[in-house]
Amino acid sequence: MALSDKLKELREGKNWSQQHVADLMKIDRSTISRYETGKSLPSYQTISQFAEIYQIDKEYLVAELDSLLPDPDRPGYILKETANDKELELIMQLVSNEPELKKILLELHFMGQKRRGFFLEVLNAAVRLQHKYKLM
């Protein structure tokens, strides 16, 4: 079942209006509508908030994010990196060892371009600053 369908089903199961859910989450009703129709994808934090208000395990909703990612086995999908790419192997190992990083990267992927650019700049600056202090 699609994430949008799950969100709508959960809301209707509680007999709540979109406005009531929007009020609980402190967001606009139209945002709830876009999530339930699949026109927008909620961030990981928003999904966690949905899980909280519906009192369900967030993995029920988060699992749907994986299905929205590109499928490298699907015809026409081109993977630029090869399995022999050492940097890609290091990245895969890091993501495997740090599950929170995977969630953050997924959230970055689904952000708008400007917002993603801002957060990437912040992350880049933080890493460079940390590296600078290690050298001292």
Short mmCIF file of N, CA, C and O in Angstrom, two decimals:
data_model
loop_
_atom_site.label_atom_id
_atom_site.label_comp_id
_atom_site.label_asym_id
_atom_site.label_seq_id
_atom_site.Cartn_x
_atom_site.Cartn_y
_atom_site.Cartn_z
N MET A 1 0.85 -1.17 0.00
CA MET A 1 0.00 0.00 0.00
C MET A 1 0.90 1.24 0.00
O MET A 1 1.89 1.30 0.71
N ALA A 2 0.56 2.22 -0.78
CA ALA A 2 1.34 3.44 -0.90
C ALA A 2 1.29 4.25 0.40
O ALA A 2 0.31 4.17 1.16
N LEU A 3 2.34 5.03 0.64
CA LEU A 3 2.40 5.87 1.83
C LEU A 3 1.19 6.79 1.90
O LEU A 3 0.58 6.95 2.96
N SER A 4 0.82 7.38 0.77
CA SER A 4 -0.34 8.29 0.75
C SER A 4 -1.61 7.57 1.19
O SER A 4 -2.41 8.11 1.97
N ASP A 5 -1.79 6.36 0.72
CA ASP A 5 -2.98 5.57 1.10
C ASP A 5 -2.96 5.23 2.59
O ASP A 5 -4.00 5.26 3.26
N LYS A 6 -1.78 4.90 3.10
CA LYS A 6 -1.66 4.57 4.53
C LYS A 6 -2.02 5.79 5.38
O LYS A 6 -2.72 5.66 6.39
N LEU A 7 -1.52 6.95 4.98
CA LEU A 7 -1.82 8.16 5.75
C LEU A 7 -3.31 8.46 5.76
O LEU A 7 -3.88 8.79 6.81
N LYS A 8 -3.94 8.32 4.61
CA LYS A 8 -5.38 8.58 4.53
C LYS A 8 -6.16 7.55 5.34
O LYS A 8 -7.08 7.89 6.08
N GLU A 9 -5.77 6.29 5.22
CA GLU A 9 -6.44 5.22 5.96
C GLU A 9 -6.32 5.42 7.47
O GLU A 9 -7.28 5.23 8.21
N LEU A 10 -5.13 5.81 7.93
CA LEU A 10 -4.92 6.04 9.36
C LEU A 10 -5.81 7.19 9.86
O LEU A 10 -6.42 7.09 10.92
N ARG A 11 -5.86 8.27 9.09
CA ARG A 11 -6.68 9.41 9.48
C ARG A 11 -8.15 9.03 9.52
O ARG A 11 -8.86 9.32 10.50
N GLU A 12 -8.62 8.38 8.46
CA GLU A 12 -10.03 8.01 8.41
C GLU A 12 -10.38 6.97 9.48
O GLU A 12 -11.49 6.97 10.01
N GLY A 13 -9.43 6.12 9.83
CA GLY A 13 -9.64 5.13 10.89
C GLY A 13 -9.89 5.77 12.25
O GLY A 13 -10.55 5.19 13.11
N LYS A 14 -9.37 6.97 12.44
CA LYS A 14 -9.59 7.72 13.68
C LYS A 14 -10.80 8.65 13.56
O LYS A 14 -11.13 9.35 14.52
N ASN A 15 -11.42 8.68 12.37
CA ASN A 15 -12.53 9.60 12.09
C ASN A 15 -12.11 11.06 12.31
O ASN A 15 -12.87 11.86 12.84
N TRP A 16 -10.88 11.37 11.88
CA TRP A 16 -10.37 12.72 12.00
C TRP A 16 -10.45 13.41 10.64
O TRP A 16 -10.27 12.78 9.60
N SER A 17 -10.67 14.70 10.67
CA SER A 17 -10.62 15.48 9.43
C SER A 17 -9.17 15.82 9.12
O SER A 17 -8.29 15.74 9.99
N GLN A 18 -8.93 16.21 7.88
CA GLN A 18 -7.58 16.67 7.52
C GLN A 18 -7.21 17.89 8.35
O GLN A 18 -6.05 18.04 8.75
N GLN A 19 -8.18 18.74 8.63
CA GLN A 19 -7.91 19.94 9.43
C GLN A 19 -7.47 19.57 10.84
O GLN A 19 -6.57 20.18 11.39
N HIS A 20 -8.10 18.55 11.42
CA HIS A 20 -7.73 18.13 12.77
C HIS A 20 -6.29 17.63 12.80
O HIS A 20 -5.51 17.99 13.69
N VAL A 21 -5.93 16.81 11.82
CA VAL A 21 -4.55 16.31 11.74
C VAL A 21 -3.58 17.47 11.53
O VAL A 21 -2.53 17.54 12.16
N ALA A 22 -3.95 18.39 10.66
CA ALA A 22 -3.10 19.57 10.39
C ALA A 22 -2.90 20.38 11.67
O ALA A 22 -1.78 20.83 11.95
N ASP A 23 -3.95 20.54 12.44
CA ASP A 23 -3.84 21.28 13.71
C ASP A 23 -2.92 20.56 14.69
O ASP A 23 -2.10 21.20 15.35
N LEU A 24 -3.04 19.24 14.77
CA LEU A 24 -2.18 18.46 15.66
C LEU A 24 -0.71 18.58 15.26
O LEU A 24 0.17 18.63 16.12
N MET A 25 -0.47 18.63 13.95
CA MET A 25 0.90 18.67 13.45
C MET A 25 1.42 20.09 13.23
O MET A 25 2.58 20.27 12.87
N LYS A 26 0.53 21.07 13.41
CA LYS A 26 0.88 22.48 13.22
C LYS A 26 1.37 22.75 11.79
O LYS A 26 2.39 23.40 11.57
N ILE A 27 0.62 22.20 10.83
CA ILE A 27 0.88 22.47 9.41
C ILE A 27 -0.43 22.79 8.73
O ILE A 27 -1.50 22.67 9.34
N ASP A 28 -0.38 23.21 7.50
CA ASP A 28 -1.57 23.59 6.76
C ASP A 28 -2.36 22.36 6.31
O ASP A 28 -1.77 21.33 5.97
N ARG A 29 -3.67 22.47 6.27
CA ARG A 29 -4.52 21.36 5.84
C ARG A 29 -4.19 20.91 4.43
O ARG A 29 -4.21 19.72 4.11
N SER A 30 -3.87 21.86 3.56
CA SER A 30 -3.55 21.50 2.18
C SER A 30 -2.30 20.62 2.09
O SER A 30 -2.17 19.80 1.17
N THR A 31 -1.40 20.75 3.06
CA THR A 31 -0.21 19.90 3.09
C THR A 31 -0.61 18.46 3.39
O THR A 31 -0.11 17.53 2.74
N ILE A 32 -1.55 18.29 4.32
CA ILE A 32 -2.06 16.95 4.62
C ILE A 32 -2.70 16.36 3.36
O ILE A 32 -2.48 15.20 3.02
N SER A 33 -3.46 17.17 2.65
CA SER A 33 -4.11 16.72 1.42
C SER A 33 -3.07 16.27 0.39
O SER A 33 -3.23 15.23 -0.24
N ARG A 34 -2.00 17.05 0.24
CA ARG A 34 -0.95 16.69 -0.73
C ARG A 34 -0.26 15.39 -0.35
O ARG A 34 0.07 14.58 -1.21
N TYR A 35 -0.06 15.17 0.97
CA TYR A 35 0.54 13.91 1.41
C TYR A 35 -0.38 12.74 1.11
O TYR A 35 0.06 11.68 0.68
N GLU A 36 -1.68 12.93 1.34
CA GLU A 36 -2.64 11.84 1.17
C GLU A 36 -2.95 11.55 -0.29
O GLU A 36 -3.41 10.46 -0.61
N THR A 37 -2.70 12.48 -1.17
CA THR A 37 -2.93 12.25 -2.59
C THR A 37 -1.64 11.85 -3.31
O THR A 37 -1.66 11.55 -4.49
N GLY A 38 -0.53 11.87 -2.59
CA GLY A 38 0.75 11.49 -3.18
C GLY A 38 1.40 12.59 -3.99
O GLY A 38 2.39 12.37 -4.67
N LYS A 39 0.87 13.82 -3.89
CA LYS A 39 1.44 14.94 -4.64
C LYS A 39 2.71 15.46 -3.97
O LYS A 39 3.54 16.09 -4.62
N SER A 40 2.85 15.22 -2.66
CA SER A 40 4.04 15.61 -1.91
C SER A 40 4.47 14.44 -1.04
O SER A 40 3.64 13.62 -0.64
N LEU A 41 5.74 14.39 -0.75
CA LEU A 41 6.28 13.34 0.10
C LEU A 41 6.73 13.97 1.42
O LEU A 41 7.54 14.90 1.41
N PRO A 42 6.21 13.48 2.55
CA PRO A 42 6.63 14.06 3.82
C PRO A 42 8.08 13.72 4.16
O PRO A 42 8.60 12.69 3.72
N SER A 43 8.71 14.59 4.93
CA SER A 43 10.09 14.34 5.37
C SER A 43 10.07 13.21 6.40
O SER A 43 9.02 12.82 6.92
N TYR A 44 11.26 12.73 6.73
CA TYR A 44 11.36 11.66 7.73
C TYR A 44 10.79 12.14 9.07
O TYR A 44 10.07 11.40 9.73
N GLN A 45 11.09 13.39 9.46
CA GLN A 45 10.57 13.93 10.72
C GLN A 45 9.05 14.01 10.69
O GLN A 45 8.40 13.72 11.69
N THR A 46 8.50 14.39 9.55
CA THR A 46 7.05 14.48 9.43
C THR A 46 6.42 13.09 9.53
O THR A 46 5.39 12.91 10.19
N ILE A 47 7.05 12.11 8.92
CA ILE A 47 6.56 10.74 9.02
C ILE A 47 6.60 10.28 10.47
O ILE A 47 5.66 9.65 10.97
N SER A 48 7.67 10.63 11.18
CA SER A 48 7.77 10.29 12.60
C SER A 48 6.64 10.95 13.39
O SER A 48 6.07 10.35 14.30
N GLN A 49 6.33 12.19 13.03
CA GLN A 49 5.25 12.90 13.70
C GLN A 49 3.90 12.24 13.41
O GLN A 49 3.06 12.10 14.30
N PHE A 50 3.68 11.81 12.16
CA PHE A 50 2.46 11.07 11.83
C PHE A 50 2.36 9.82 12.71
O PHE A 50 1.31 9.52 13.26
N ALA A 51 3.45 9.08 12.80
CA ALA A 51 3.46 7.85 13.60
C ALA A 51 3.11 8.15 15.06
O ALA A 51 2.38 7.39 15.70
N GLU A 52 3.62 9.26 15.55
CA GLU A 52 3.34 9.66 16.93
C GLU A 52 1.86 9.96 17.15
O GLU A 52 1.26 9.46 18.10
N ILE A 53 1.28 10.77 16.27
CA ILE A 53 -0.12 11.15 16.50
C ILE A 53 -1.08 9.99 16.25
O ILE A 53 -2.13 9.91 16.88
N TYR A 54 -0.70 9.07 15.35
CA TYR A 54 -1.55 7.91 15.09
C TYR A 54 -1.21 6.74 16.03
O TYR A 54 -1.85 5.69 15.98
N GLN A 55 -0.17 6.91 16.84
CA GLN A 55 0.27 5.91 17.80
C GLN A 55 0.56 4.56 17.13
O GLN A 55 0.03 3.52 17.50
N ILE A 56 1.43 4.64 16.11
CA ILE A 56 1.85 3.44 15.39
C ILE A 56 3.36 3.43 15.31
O ILE A 56 4.02 4.45 15.57
N ASP A 57 3.92 2.29 14.94
CA ASP A 57 5.36 2.17 14.73
C ASP A 57 5.72 2.93 13.46
O ASP A 57 5.12 2.69 12.40
N LYS A 58 6.69 3.84 13.54
CA LYS A 58 7.03 4.65 12.36
C LYS A 58 7.56 3.81 11.21
O LYS A 58 7.46 4.21 10.06
N GLU A 59 8.08 2.62 11.48
CA GLU A 59 8.59 1.76 10.41
C GLU A 59 7.48 1.37 9.44
O GLU A 59 7.74 1.10 8.28
N TYR A 60 6.24 1.34 9.93
CA TYR A 60 5.10 1.05 9.06
C TYR A 60 5.02 2.06 7.92
O TYR A 60 4.69 1.74 6.79
N LEU A 61 5.36 3.32 8.23
CA LEU A 61 5.32 4.38 7.23
C LEU A 61 6.67 4.55 6.52
O LEU A 61 6.72 4.76 5.32
N VAL A 62 7.76 4.43 7.26
CA VAL A 62 9.10 4.64 6.71
C VAL A 62 9.42 3.59 5.65
O VAL A 62 10.09 3.89 4.66
N ALA A 63 8.93 2.38 5.81
CA ALA A 63 9.21 1.31 4.85
C ALA A 63 8.80 1.72 3.45
O ALA A 63 9.39 1.28 2.46
N GLU A 64 7.81 2.58 3.34
CA GLU A 64 7.34 3.01 2.02
C GLU A 64 8.37 3.89 1.31
O GLU A 64 8.36 3.98 0.09
N LEU A 65 9.24 4.55 2.06
CA LEU A 65 10.24 5.43 1.43
C LEU A 65 11.17 4.62 0.53
O LEU A 65 11.55 5.08 -0.54
N ASP A 66 11.55 3.41 0.97
CA ASP A 66 12.45 2.58 0.16
C ASP A 66 11.85 2.27 -1.20
O ASP A 66 12.56 2.23 -2.20
N SER A 67 10.53 2.08 -1.24
CA SER A 67 9.90 1.74 -2.52
C SER A 67 9.87 2.93 -3.47
O SER A 67 9.66 2.77 -4.67
N LEU A 68 10.09 4.14 -2.95
CA LEU A 68 10.07 5.34 -3.78
C LEU A 68 11.44 5.66 -4.39
O LEU A 68 11.55 6.50 -5.27
N LEU A 69 12.48 4.96 -3.92
CA LEU A 69 13.81 5.20 -4.44
C LEU A 69 13.97 4.52 -5.79
O LEU A 69 13.31 3.52 -6.08
N PRO A 70 14.86 5.04 -6.64
CA PRO A 70 15.07 4.41 -7.95
C PRO A 70 15.52 2.96 -7.80
O PRO A 70 16.26 2.62 -6.89
N ASP A 71 15.07 2.11 -8.70
CA ASP A 71 15.43 0.70 -8.70
C ASP A 71 16.54 0.48 -9.73
O ASP A 71 16.28 0.55 -10.93
N PRO A 72 17.77 0.21 -9.26
CA PRO A 72 18.88 0.04 -10.22
C PRO A 72 18.70 -1.16 -11.14
O PRO A 72 19.34 -1.24 -12.17
N ASP A 73 17.84 -2.11 -10.77
CA ASP A 73 17.63 -3.29 -11.62
C ASP A 73 16.58 -3.04 -12.70
O ASP A 73 16.43 -3.85 -13.61
N ARG A 74 15.86 -1.92 -12.60
CA ARG A 74 14.83 -1.61 -13.58
C ARG A 74 15.48 -1.22 -14.90
O ARG A 74 16.49 -0.51 -14.92
N PRO A 75 14.96 -1.70 -16.02
CA PRO A 75 15.54 -1.33 -17.32
C PRO A 75 15.56 0.19 -17.51
O PRO A 75 14.63 0.88 -17.12
N GLY A 76 16.65 0.67 -18.06
CA GLY A 76 16.77 2.10 -18.32
C GLY A 76 17.43 2.87 -17.20
O GLY A 76 17.76 4.03 -17.34
N TYR A 77 17.63 2.24 -16.05
CA TYR A 77 18.29 2.91 -14.93
C TYR A 77 19.79 2.78 -15.13
O TYR A 77 20.31 1.69 -15.34
N ILE A 78 20.49 3.89 -15.06
CA ILE A 78 21.94 3.88 -15.29
C ILE A 78 22.64 4.20 -13.98
O ILE A 78 22.40 5.25 -13.38
N LEU A 79 23.46 3.31 -13.52
CA LEU A 79 24.25 3.53 -12.33
C LEU A 79 25.62 4.03 -12.76
O LEU A 79 26.36 3.32 -13.45
N LYS A 80 25.95 5.25 -12.38
CA LYS A 80 27.20 5.85 -12.84
C LYS A 80 28.40 5.24 -12.13
O LYS A 80 29.45 5.08 -12.71
N GLU A 81 28.23 4.92 -10.85
CA GLU A 81 29.34 4.32 -10.12
C GLU A 81 29.34 2.83 -10.39
O GLU A 81 28.31 2.22 -10.61
N THR A 82 30.51 2.25 -10.38
CA THR A 82 30.61 0.81 -10.58
C THR A 82 30.82 0.14 -9.24
O THR A 82 31.19 0.78 -8.25
N ALA A 83 30.60 -1.16 -9.20
CA ALA A 83 30.79 -1.91 -7.96
C ALA A 83 32.26 -1.88 -7.53
O ALA A 83 32.57 -2.13 -6.38
N ASN A 84 33.16 -1.57 -8.45
CA ASN A 84 34.59 -1.52 -8.13
C ASN A 84 35.01 -0.14 -7.60
O ASN A 84 36.18 0.06 -7.31
N ASP A 85 34.11 0.80 -7.51
CA ASP A 85 34.42 2.14 -7.04
C ASP A 85 34.70 2.10 -5.53
O ASP A 85 33.80 1.84 -4.73
N LYS A 86 35.94 2.33 -5.15
CA LYS A 86 36.36 2.23 -3.74
C LYS A 86 35.64 3.27 -2.87
O LYS A 86 35.28 2.98 -1.73
N GLU A 87 35.45 4.48 -3.38
CA GLU A 87 34.76 5.50 -2.60
C GLU A 87 33.31 5.10 -2.34
O GLU A 87 32.79 5.29 -1.25
N LEU A 88 32.67 4.53 -3.35
CA LEU A 88 31.29 4.06 -3.19
C LEU A 88 31.22 2.95 -2.15
O LEU A 88 30.30 2.90 -1.34
N GLU A 89 32.21 2.06 -2.15
CA GLU A 89 32.26 1.00 -1.14
C GLU A 89 32.36 1.59 0.26
O GLU A 89 31.71 1.13 1.19
N LEU A 90 33.20 2.62 0.42
CA LEU A 90 33.34 3.27 1.72
C LEU A 90 32.03 3.93 2.16
O LEU A 90 31.64 3.86 3.32
N ILE A 91 31.36 4.57 1.20
CA ILE A 91 30.08 5.21 1.50
C ILE A 91 29.05 4.16 1.91
O ILE A 91 28.32 4.35 2.89
N MET A 92 28.99 3.06 1.18
CA MET A 92 28.04 1.99 1.52
C MET A 92 28.33 1.43 2.91
O MET A 92 27.42 1.15 3.68
N GLN A 93 29.59 1.28 3.24
CA GLN A 93 29.98 0.79 4.56
C GLN A 93 29.56 1.78 5.64
O GLN A 93 29.03 1.39 6.68
N LEU A 94 29.77 3.08 5.39
CA LEU A 94 29.39 4.11 6.35
C LEU A 94 27.88 4.11 6.57
O LEU A 94 27.41 4.14 7.71
N VAL A 95 27.11 4.05 5.50
CA VAL A 95 25.65 4.04 5.61
C VAL A 95 25.19 2.78 6.34
O VAL A 95 24.26 2.82 7.15
N SER A 96 25.85 1.67 6.08
CA SER A 96 25.50 0.42 6.74
C SER A 96 25.78 0.48 8.24
O SER A 96 25.01 -0.01 9.05
N ASN A 97 26.89 1.11 8.61
CA ASN A 97 27.27 1.21 10.02
C ASN A 97 26.53 2.31 10.77
O ASN A 97 26.50 2.29 12.00
N GLU A 98 25.98 3.26 10.05
CA GLU A 98 25.29 4.41 10.67
C GLU A 98 23.87 4.52 10.12
O GLU A 98 23.61 5.28 9.18
N PRO A 99 22.91 3.78 10.69
CA PRO A 99 21.54 3.79 10.15
C PRO A 99 20.91 5.19 10.16
O PRO A 99 20.10 5.51 9.29
N GLU A 100 21.27 6.03 11.11
CA GLU A 100 20.72 7.40 11.14
C GLU A 100 21.16 8.18 9.91
O GLU A 100 20.40 8.99 9.39
N LEU A 101 22.38 7.92 9.45
CA LEU A 101 22.88 8.61 8.26
C LEU A 101 22.03 8.25 7.05
O LEU A 101 21.72 9.11 6.23
N LYS A 102 21.62 7.00 6.94
CA LYS A 102 20.76 6.58 5.82
C LYS A 102 19.46 7.38 5.84
O LYS A 102 19.01 7.88 4.81
N LYS A 103 18.87 7.54 7.02
CA LYS A 103 17.62 8.29 7.15
C LYS A 103 17.82 9.75 6.75
O LYS A 103 17.01 10.34 6.05
N ILE A 104 18.93 10.33 7.18
CA ILE A 104 19.23 11.73 6.86
C ILE A 104 19.43 11.89 5.36
O ILE A 104 18.93 12.84 4.75
N LEU A 105 20.17 10.97 4.75
CA LEU A 105 20.41 11.05 3.31
C LEU A 105 19.12 10.89 2.51
O LEU A 105 18.92 11.57 1.50
N LEU A 106 18.23 10.02 2.97
CA LEU A 106 16.93 9.87 2.31
C LEU A 106 16.14 11.17 2.41
O LEU A 106 15.52 11.61 1.44
N GLU A 107 16.18 11.78 3.58
CA GLU A 107 15.46 13.04 3.76
C GLU A 107 16.05 14.12 2.84
O GLU A 107 15.32 14.87 2.21
N LEU A 108 17.37 14.18 2.75
CA LEU A 108 18.02 15.13 1.84
C LEU A 108 17.57 14.89 0.40
O LEU A 108 17.31 15.83 -0.33
N HIS A 109 17.48 13.63 0.02
CA HIS A 109 17.09 13.27 -1.35
C HIS A 109 15.71 13.83 -1.69
O HIS A 109 15.48 14.29 -2.80
N PHE A 110 14.79 13.79 -0.74
CA PHE A 110 13.42 14.19 -1.02
C PHE A 110 13.16 15.68 -0.77
O PHE A 110 12.05 16.15 -0.97
N MET A 111 14.18 16.43 -0.36
CA MET A 111 14.02 17.87 -0.16
C MET A 111 14.00 18.59 -1.50
O MET A 111 14.50 18.07 -2.50
N GLY A 112 13.47 19.78 -1.48
CA GLY A 112 13.54 20.63 -2.66
C GLY A 112 14.99 21.00 -2.94
O GLY A 112 15.84 20.95 -2.05
N GLN A 113 15.27 21.38 -4.17
CA GLN A 113 16.65 21.63 -4.60
C GLN A 113 17.32 22.74 -3.78
O GLN A 113 18.46 22.58 -3.35
N LYS A 114 16.64 23.85 -3.55
CA LYS A 114 17.26 24.96 -2.80
C LYS A 114 17.52 24.56 -1.35
O LYS A 114 18.59 24.83 -0.81
N ARG A 115 16.53 23.90 -0.76
CA ARG A 115 16.69 23.50 0.64
C ARG A 115 17.81 22.47 0.77
O ARG A 115 18.63 22.53 1.68
N ARG A 116 17.85 21.51 -0.16
CA ARG A 116 18.91 20.50 -0.14
C ARG A 116 20.28 21.17 -0.29
O ARG A 116 21.23 20.84 0.41
N GLY A 117 20.38 22.14 -1.21
CA GLY A 117 21.64 22.85 -1.41
C GLY A 117 22.11 23.55 -0.14
O GLY A 117 23.29 23.51 0.21
N PHE A 118 21.15 24.16 0.58
CA PHE A 118 21.48 24.84 1.83
C PHE A 118 22.05 23.85 2.84
O PHE A 118 23.10 24.07 3.44
N PHE A 119 21.36 22.71 3.04
CA PHE A 119 21.79 21.74 4.02
C PHE A 119 23.12 21.08 3.63
O PHE A 119 23.93 20.76 4.48
N LEU A 120 23.34 20.90 2.34
CA LEU A 120 24.62 20.35 1.91
C LEU A 120 25.76 21.32 2.19
O LEU A 120 26.85 20.91 2.58
N GLU A 121 25.50 22.61 2.01
CA GLU A 121 26.51 23.62 2.34
C GLU A 121 26.83 23.61 3.84
O GLU A 121 27.98 23.69 4.24
N VAL A 122 25.78 23.51 4.67
CA VAL A 122 25.97 23.47 6.12
C VAL A 122 26.77 22.23 6.52
O VAL A 122 27.71 22.30 7.31
N LEU A 123 26.40 21.10 5.94
CA LEU A 123 27.10 19.84 6.24
C LEU A 123 28.56 19.93 5.81
O LEU A 123 29.47 19.55 6.56
N ASN A 124 28.80 20.46 4.62
CA ASN A 124 30.17 20.61 4.11
C ASN A 124 30.99 21.51 5.04
O ASN A 124 32.12 21.17 5.40
N ALA A 125 30.41 22.62 5.47
CA ALA A 125 31.12 23.54 6.37
C ALA A 125 31.42 22.86 7.71
O ALA A 125 32.51 23.01 8.26
N ALA A 126 30.45 22.11 8.23
CA ALA A 126 30.65 21.44 9.52
C ALA A 126 31.75 20.39 9.43
O ALA A 126 32.59 20.28 10.33
N VAL A 127 31.79 19.63 8.36
CA VAL A 127 32.81 18.60 8.20
C VAL A 127 34.19 19.25 8.05
O VAL A 127 35.16 18.81 8.66
N ARG A 128 34.27 20.31 7.25
CA ARG A 128 35.56 20.99 7.06
C ARG A 128 36.05 21.61 8.38
O ARG A 128 37.23 21.57 8.68
N LEU A 129 35.12 22.18 9.15
CA LEU A 129 35.48 22.77 10.43
C LEU A 129 35.98 21.70 11.39
O LEU A 129 37.00 21.88 12.06
N GLN A 130 35.30 20.57 11.43
CA GLN A 130 35.73 19.45 12.28
C GLN A 130 37.12 18.97 11.86
O GLN A 130 37.98 18.73 12.70
N HIS A 131 37.34 18.85 10.57
CA HIS A 131 38.65 18.40 10.05
C HIS A 131 39.73 19.41 10.42
O HIS A 131 40.84 19.03 10.80
N LYS A 132 39.41 20.69 10.33
CA LYS A 132 40.37 21.75 10.65
C LYS A 132 40.81 21.65 12.11
O LYS A 132 41.99 21.75 12.41
N TYR A 133 39.85 21.40 13.01
CA TYR A 133 40.20 21.31 14.43
C TYR A 133 40.97 20.05 14.75
O TYR A 133 41.76 20.01 15.68
N LYS A 134 40.78 18.97 14.00
CA LYS A 134 41.54 17.75 14.21
C LYS A 134 43.00 17.95 13.83
O LYS A 134 43.88 17.32 14.38
N LEU A 135 43.25 18.81 12.83
CA LEU A 135 44.61 19.06 12.38
C LEU A 135 45.40 19.92 13.36
O LEU A 135 46.62 19.94 13.34
N MET A 136 44.71 20.64 14.22
CA MET A 136 45.40 21.55 15.16
C MET A 136 45.94 20.81 16.35
O MET A 136 45.60 19.84 16.76
#
